[in-house]
Amino acid sequence: MADVKYIPTRESYGNALNELAAEGADKLVVIDADLASATKTGIFKAVHPDRHFNCGIAEANLIGTAAGFATMGLVPFASSFAMFAAGRAFEQVRNSIGYPHLNVKIGATHAGISAGEDGASHQCCEDFALMRSIPGMVVICPSDDIEAKAVVKAAYRYEGPVYMRFGRSAVRVFHDEDYTFTIGKGEILREGKDVTIIATGLMVQEAIDAGELLAAKGIDAEIINMPTIKPLDEALVLASAKKTGKVITAEEHNIIGGLGEAVCACLSENYPVPVKRIGVNDEFGHSGTADALLKQFGLCAEHVAEVAEAFVK
């Protein structure tokens, strides 16, 4: 499959900002915390230097500046690593953006274990939990290049605060160019009757591959891409749970506070079925290559298939 592309979603972020500007997004401004080459907002800066602002290594100031731009009617995209955008600047995100419900978009890159060699201090596996806890905050984690660009454009059109998570590692592009993303909606990638696997971000490609491994063993898995963590597509979760009776969630995030807990909350209140959560098991990461770490933490197709097979049997 030589035509298969692998693109980091952080690169998709930078390209989508450029595309937005070219499409006439005249209120768009981009702010970064001295990481434009890493977050890929440098792609935007090269073409629109007058609309790109570097706040330096001062993430609280980054968020405060974004809030100020929003009060002026602009649509700021505040960009930094997830650990800093969601973690270090949490109070500013809560009080300066969430509380007044300002129209600020946060582009957080280098999230999860796949931040790799940067180690535990930078491998943010708590950002879904932090951002989900803020009233009115939309939380999105795209799975590939096409979806990531669609997410950025949807965020620009949406009125209100949005947190977007992008990855450092290149991920397989599996969506077609005609794919349509809608905030708050999931996507069935494979119909199935034996077990449901709901994945987000880079775990979607692993879930797709796990579905193939399971099919070879006679297990019919329903694979769902859930890009929006909040608001969750509860209707889709419930419909699939009623069909299969067993649900697995897969995310590159702590199993506490993320997609798994959102799905469990939905099911426990509306249609209780057995659930298995695959993610980072309440521990910190460590330095290593992204591929090796993802396998070590069980964030791979083989482990997803193994859990699903045992679950079904």
Coordinates of C-alpha atoms in Angstrom, one line a residue:
M1 CA 0.0 0.0 0.0
A2 CA 2.6 2.5 -1.2
D3 CA -0.1 5.2 -1.6
V4 CA -0.9 5.3 2.1
K5 CA 0.2 8.6 3.8
Y6 CA 1.4 9.1 7.3
I7 CA 1.1 12.7 8.6
P8 CA 1.4 14.1 12.1
T9 CA -1.9 15.9 13.1
R10 CA 0.2 18.8 14.5
E11 CA 1.2 19.4 10.8
S12 CA -2.4 19.2 9.8
Y13 CA -3.1 21.9 12.4
G14 CA -0.6 24.3 10.8
N15 CA -1.8 23.6 7.3
A16 CA -5.5 24.0 8.3
L17 CA -4.8 27.5 9.7
N18 CA -3.3 28.5 6.4
E19 CA -6.3 27.1 4.5
L20 CA -8.7 28.9 6.8
A21 CA -7.0 32.2 6.1
A22 CA -7.0 31.5 2.3
E23 CA -10.8 30.8 2.6
G24 CA -11.4 34.2 4.0
A25 CA -11.2 33.7 7.8
D26 CA -10.5 37.4 8.4
K27 CA -11.0 37.2 12.2
L28 CA -8.4 34.4 12.6
V29 CA -5.3 35.2 14.7
V30 CA -2.7 32.6 15.9
I31 CA -0.8 32.8 19.1
D32 CA 2.1 30.6 20.2
A33 CA 4.3 30.1 23.2
D34 CA 7.7 30.1 21.5
L35 CA 7.0 26.7 19.9
A36 CA 5.9 27.6 16.4
S37 CA 8.3 25.1 14.8
A38 CA 7.0 22.3 16.9
T39 CA 3.3 23.1 17.0
K40 CA 3.5 23.9 13.3
T41 CA 1.9 27.3 13.6
G42 CA 5.1 28.4 11.9
I43 CA 3.4 27.2 8.7
F44 CA 0.9 30.0 9.2
K45 CA 3.4 32.5 10.4
A46 CA 5.4 32.2 7.2
V47 CA 2.4 33.3 5.1
H48 CA 0.7 35.6 7.6
P49 CA 3.4 37.1 9.9
D50 CA 1.1 40.0 10.8
R51 CA -1.5 37.6 12.3
H52 CA 0.9 35.4 14.3
F53 CA 2.0 36.4 17.8
N54 CA 4.7 34.8 19.9
C55 CA 4.0 35.2 23.7
G56 CA 7.3 33.5 24.6
I57 CA 7.6 30.7 27.2
A58 CA 4.7 32.2 29.2
E59 CA 1.6 30.0 28.8
A60 CA -0.6 31.9 31.3
N61 CA 0.1 35.1 29.3
L62 CA -0.7 33.1 26.1
I63 CA -4.2 32.2 27.3
G64 CA -4.7 35.7 28.7
T65 CA -3.7 37.3 25.4
A66 CA -6.1 34.9 23.6
A67 CA -8.9 36.0 25.9
G68 CA -8.2 39.6 25.1
F69 CA -8.3 39.0 21.4
A70 CA -11.6 37.2 21.7
T71 CA -13.2 40.2 23.6
M72 CA -12.2 42.3 20.5
G73 CA -14.2 40.0 18.2
L74 CA -11.3 38.1 16.8
V75 CA -11.0 34.3 16.8
P76 CA -7.7 33.4 18.4
F77 CA -6.0 30.0 18.2
A78 CA -3.7 29.6 21.2
S79 CA -1.1 27.0 20.6
S80 CA 1.4 25.1 22.8
F81 CA 2.2 21.6 24.0
A82 CA -0.7 19.9 25.7
M83 CA 1.2 19.7 29.0
F84 CA 1.5 23.5 29.0
A85 CA -1.8 24.6 27.4
A86 CA -4.0 22.3 29.5
G87 CA -1.7 21.7 32.5
R88 CA 0.4 24.8 33.3
A89 CA -2.3 27.3 32.1
F90 CA -5.3 25.4 33.6
E91 CA -6.3 28.3 35.9
Q92 CA -6.2 30.8 33.0
V93 CA -8.1 28.5 30.7
R94 CA -10.8 28.0 33.4
N95 CA -11.1 31.6 34.6
S96 CA -10.2 33.7 31.6
I97 CA -11.8 31.6 28.8
G98 CA -14.2 29.1 30.3
Y99 CA -15.9 31.2 32.9
P100 CA -16.7 34.1 30.5
H101 CA -17.3 31.5 27.7
L102 CA -15.0 33.3 25.3
N103 CA -14.5 32.3 21.7
V104 CA -11.0 31.0 22.1
K105 CA -9.6 27.9 20.4
I106 CA -6.7 26.0 22.0
G107 CA -4.5 24.0 19.8
A108 CA -2.6 21.5 22.0
T109 CA 0.2 19.4 20.4
H110 CA 2.6 16.7 21.6
A111 CA -0.1 15.1 23.8
G112 CA 0.1 11.5 25.2
I113 CA 2.7 8.8 25.4
S114 CA 3.6 9.4 21.7
A115 CA 5.5 12.6 22.7
G116 CA 8.2 9.9 23.0
E117 CA 11.7 11.0 24.0
D118 CA 10.4 14.1 25.7
G119 CA 9.6 11.9 28.6
A120 CA 7.0 11.9 31.4
S121 CA 7.2 15.6 32.1
H122 CA 5.9 16.3 28.6
Q123 CA 3.7 13.3 27.9
C124 CA 0.4 14.8 28.9
C125 CA -2.2 12.0 29.5
E126 CA -4.4 14.2 31.7
D127 CA -5.6 16.9 29.3
F128 CA -9.0 15.3 28.4
A129 CA -9.8 15.1 32.1
L130 CA -8.8 18.7 32.8
M131 CA -10.6 20.2 29.8
R132 CA -13.7 18.1 30.2
S133 CA -14.1 19.5 33.7
I134 CA -14.5 23.1 32.5
P135 CA -18.1 23.9 31.9
G136 CA -18.9 24.7 28.2
M137 CA -15.5 23.5 26.9
V138 CA -15.6 21.4 23.7
V139 CA -12.9 18.7 23.7
I140 CA -11.8 17.2 20.4
C141 CA -9.1 14.7 19.4
P142 CA -8.9 14.0 15.6
S143 CA -7.6 10.7 14.3
D144 CA -5.8 11.6 11.0
D145 CA -4.8 14.5 8.7
I146 CA -8.1 15.0 7.0
E147 CA -10.1 14.9 10.2
A148 CA -7.7 17.2 12.0
K149 CA -8.0 19.9 9.3
A150 CA -11.8 19.5 9.4
V151 CA -11.7 19.9 13.2
V152 CA -9.7 23.2 13.0
K153 CA -12.2 24.6 10.5
A154 CA -15.2 23.5 12.5
A155 CA -13.7 25.0 15.6
Y156 CA -13.3 28.3 13.8
R157 CA -17.0 28.3 12.9
Y158 CA -18.1 27.3 16.4
E159 CA -19.0 30.0 18.8
G160 CA -17.3 29.2 22.2
P161 CA -14.2 27.7 23.7
V162 CA -12.7 24.6 22.0
Y163 CA -9.8 22.4 23.1
M164 CA -8.2 20.5 20.2
R165 CA -5.5 17.8 20.8
F166 CA -2.9 17.1 18.1
G167 CA -0.1 14.5 18.1
R168 CA 3.6 14.6 17.5
S169 CA 3.9 11.3 15.6
A170 CA 2.8 10.6 12.0
V171 CA -0.4 8.7 11.8
R172 CA -2.0 6.9 8.9
V173 CA -4.5 8.9 6.8
F174 CA -7.6 6.7 6.3
H175 CA -10.4 9.3 5.7
D176 CA -11.4 10.3 2.2
E177 CA -11.2 14.0 1.1
D178 CA -15.0 14.2 1.1
Y179 CA -15.2 13.3 4.8
T180 CA -17.4 15.6 6.8
F181 CA -16.7 16.3 10.5
T182 CA -19.4 17.5 12.9
I183 CA -18.7 18.6 16.5
G184 CA -20.3 16.1 18.9
K185 CA -20.7 13.3 16.3
G186 CA -18.9 10.0 16.1
E187 CA -18.4 7.8 13.1
I188 CA -18.9 4.0 12.5
L189 CA -15.9 2.7 10.6
R190 CA -16.9 -0.9 10.7
E191 CA -20.2 -2.5 11.5
G192 CA -20.2 -5.4 14.0
K193 CA -22.3 -7.4 16.3
D194 CA -20.0 -9.1 18.9
V195 CA -18.2 -6.1 20.6
T196 CA -17.9 -2.4 20.2
I197 CA -14.6 -0.7 20.1
I198 CA -14.7 3.1 20.6
A199 CA -11.4 4.9 19.9
T200 CA -10.1 8.4 19.6
G201 CA -7.0 10.1 18.2
L202 CA -4.1 7.8 17.1
M203 CA -5.9 4.8 18.7
V204 CA -8.5 4.9 15.9
Q205 CA -6.0 3.4 13.4
E206 CA -5.1 0.8 16.0
A207 CA -8.8 -0.1 16.5
I208 CA -9.2 -0.4 12.7
D209 CA -6.3 -2.9 12.6
A210 CA -7.6 -4.7 15.7
G211 CA -10.9 -5.1 13.9
E212 CA -9.0 -6.9 11.1
L213 CA -7.2 -9.2 13.5
L214 CA -10.5 -10.0 15.3
A215 CA -12.3 -10.7 12.0
A216 CA -9.6 -13.3 11.2
K217 CA -10.6 -15.1 14.4
G218 CA -14.3 -14.9 13.6
I219 CA -15.1 -12.0 15.9
D220 CA -17.2 -9.3 14.5
A221 CA -16.2 -6.0 16.1
E222 CA -17.9 -2.7 15.5
I223 CA -15.3 0.1 15.3
I224 CA -16.2 3.6 16.1
N225 CA -14.2 6.8 15.7
M226 CA -15.1 9.2 18.5
P227 CA -13.3 12.5 17.8
T228 CA -15.3 14.6 20.1
I229 CA -14.8 13.7 23.8
K230 CA -17.1 16.4 24.9
P231 CA -19.9 16.7 24.0
L232 CA -20.0 12.9 23.6
D233 CA -22.1 11.3 20.9
E234 CA -24.3 9.4 23.4
A235 CA -26.8 8.3 20.8
L236 CA -24.2 6.5 18.9
V237 CA -22.7 4.9 22.0
L238 CA -26.0 3.7 23.2
A239 CA -27.1 2.4 19.8
S240 CA -23.9 0.4 19.4
A241 CA -24.0 -0.9 23.0
K242 CA -27.5 -2.2 22.4
K243 CA -26.3 -4.0 19.3
T244 CA -23.2 -5.7 20.7
G245 CA -23.7 -5.8 24.5
K246 CA -20.0 -5.2 25.2
V247 CA -17.9 -2.0 24.9
I248 CA -14.2 -1.3 24.8
T249 CA -12.7 2.2 24.8
A250 CA -9.3 3.0 23.5
E251 CA -7.4 6.3 24.1
E252 CA -3.9 7.6 24.4
H253 CA -4.8 9.2 27.8
N254 CA -5.1 8.1 31.4
I255 CA -8.1 5.8 31.8
I256 CA -9.2 8.2 34.5
G257 CA -11.2 11.2 33.2
G258 CA -11.1 10.7 29.5
L259 CA -13.0 8.9 26.7
G260 CA -13.4 5.8 28.8
E261 CA -15.0 7.5 31.7
A262 CA -17.3 9.6 29.4
V263 CA -18.5 6.4 27.8
C264 CA -19.0 4.7 31.2
A265 CA -21.0 7.6 32.5
C266 CA -23.3 7.5 29.5
L267 CA -23.8 3.7 29.7
S268 CA -24.2 3.5 33.5
E269 CA -27.0 6.0 33.4
N270 CA -28.8 4.8 30.3
Y271 CA -27.9 1.3 29.3
P272 CA -25.5 -0.6 31.6
V273 CA -23.3 -3.1 29.8
P274 CA -19.8 -4.5 30.5
V275 CA -17.0 -2.0 29.6
K276 CA -13.2 -2.4 29.3
R277 CA -11.1 0.7 29.2
I278 CA -7.8 0.7 27.3
G279 CA -5.5 3.6 28.0
V280 CA -2.7 4.7 30.3
N281 CA -3.4 2.9 33.6
D282 CA -3.0 5.7 36.1
E283 CA 0.8 6.0 35.7
F284 CA 3.4 8.3 34.2
G285 CA 5.2 7.6 31.0
H286 CA 8.9 7.7 30.4
S287 CA 11.4 8.5 27.7
G288 CA 11.6 6.2 24.6
T289 CA 10.6 6.1 21.0
A290 CA 6.9 6.6 20.4
D291 CA 6.4 3.2 18.8
A292 CA 8.1 1.3 21.6
L293 CA 6.2 3.2 24.3
L294 CA 2.8 2.8 22.7
K295 CA 3.4 -1.0 22.5
Q296 CA 4.7 -1.1 26.1
F297 CA 1.6 0.7 27.4
G298 CA -0.7 -1.5 25.4
L299 CA -1.8 1.2 23.0
C300 CA -1.5 -1.0 19.9
A301 CA -3.8 -3.1 17.7
E302 CA -2.5 -6.4 19.1
H303 CA -3.4 -5.5 22.7
V304 CA -6.8 -4.1 21.7
A305 CA -7.5 -7.3 19.8
E306 CA -6.3 -9.4 22.7
V307 CA -8.6 -7.6 25.2
A308 CA -11.5 -7.8 22.8
E309 CA -11.1 -11.5 22.2
A310 CA -10.9 -12.3 25.9
F311 CA -13.9 -10.0 26.5
V312 CA -16.1 -11.7 23.9
K313 CA -15.2 -15.2 25.1

